Amino acid sequence: MAADLDTMAEKLATNSGPVETSADGNAAIEAISDERDLLAAENQTLKSSLAALEAERDRLQQEITMMLTDQATLRERIEQASDAKAADADVIDGLQKRLAAAERSLKIAQEATEDTNAMTAESAVPATVPEQQGRPATSPRDRDAVAAALRSAPGLEALSDEERQTLSGRLVEGECVTSALESVFERVPILTLRDLIRDLNSDC
């Protein structure tokens, strides 16, 4: 985009004559140059966001790998215990409970990774016009439902009362979960985003 804008600026400078550039031509060139700088800055911001999301995704992937290893170990121990005497029934029961807990944790981590991958893909495509930077709003939400979702969502403990009130108000008004969180967080927590999107049945 910056290269295209440079080319357009050169054409405008050429068409305005070798001796003197008109005021309109100068204004057009300055506008194109400003737009080029703006797009370059937005592109750099998107690159930084993409890098952060990719780092978050890699951390979650490592956690999933460790959980899968623990899951396989627990399954193996259950199979070994199943071949033992009836006195091992309590051991088997305890291992099965641990396996169920590990599978629940694995599912949560996998869902978080899927959300991170989706956000990574979204951040990898820079917006070409300012209008594409916005997020669509939904219809107003039930205030009690929003309050319940905020109580159960992780990652909101660090917010002040004023920030929580701001976040709640935006969600009740029907604003996208993502943009509502961006209004109170410098970097949106992935697990908080996932849980609020799920609990409020939001599209964004």
Short mmCIF file of N, CA and C in Angstrom, two decimals, residues 5 10 70-71 87 99 124 131 135 154 164 171 176 180-181 183:
data_model
loop_
_atom_site.label_atom_id
_atom_site.label_comp_id
_atom_site.label_asym_id
_atom_site.label_seq_id
_atom_site.Cartn_x
_atom_site.Cartn_y
_atom_site.Cartn_z
N LEU A 5 1.00 4.24 -2.85
CA LEU A 5 0.77 5.65 -2.53
C LEU A 5 1.96 6.51 -2.98
N GLU A 10 4.13 10.47 -6.93
CA GLU A 10 5.06 10.84 -8.01
C GLU A 10 4.30 11.26 -9.26
N ASP A 70 0.28 -36.61 30.16
CA ASP A 70 -0.30 -37.04 31.44
C ASP A 70 -1.50 -37.94 31.23
N GLN A 71 -2.30 -37.61 30.22
CA GLN A 71 -3.49 -38.41 29.94
C GLN A 71 -3.10 -39.83 29.55
N ALA A 87 -8.85 -55.51 45.49
CA ALA A 87 -8.48 -54.52 46.50
C ALA A 87 -8.00 -53.22 45.87
N LEU A 99 -8.20 -38.83 35.63
CA LEU A 99 -8.26 -38.83 34.17
C LEU A 99 -9.36 -37.91 33.67
N ALA A 124 -3.76 -11.38 11.09
CA ALA A 124 -2.81 -11.48 9.99
C ALA A 124 -3.27 -10.74 8.76
N GLU A 131 -12.98 1.87 8.06
CA GLU A 131 -14.26 1.30 8.46
C GLU A 131 -14.13 -0.16 8.84
N ARG A 135 -15.99 -3.28 14.95
CA ARG A 135 -16.60 -4.59 15.15
C ARG A 135 -18.12 -4.40 15.25
N PRO A 154 -12.94 -15.69 34.06
CA PRO A 154 -11.62 -15.52 34.67
C PRO A 154 -10.92 -14.26 34.14
N ARG A 164 -14.90 -2.29 35.60
CA ARG A 164 -15.92 -3.34 35.53
C ARG A 164 -17.27 -2.75 35.13
N LEU A 171 -21.31 -4.19 27.40
CA LEU A 171 -21.89 -5.48 27.06
C LEU A 171 -23.41 -5.43 27.08
N CYS A 176 -19.80 -5.77 20.89
CA CYS A 176 -19.06 -7.02 20.75
C CYS A 176 -18.21 -7.25 21.99
N ALA A 180 -15.47 -4.60 23.65
CA ALA A 180 -15.77 -4.20 25.02
C ALA A 180 -14.58 -4.49 25.94
N LEU A 181 -13.96 -5.65 25.76
CA LEU A 181 -12.78 -5.99 26.56
C LEU A 181 -11.60 -5.08 26.22
N SER A 183 -11.68 -2.09 25.60
CA SER A 183 -11.85 -0.78 26.21
C SER A 183 -11.28 -0.72 27.62
#
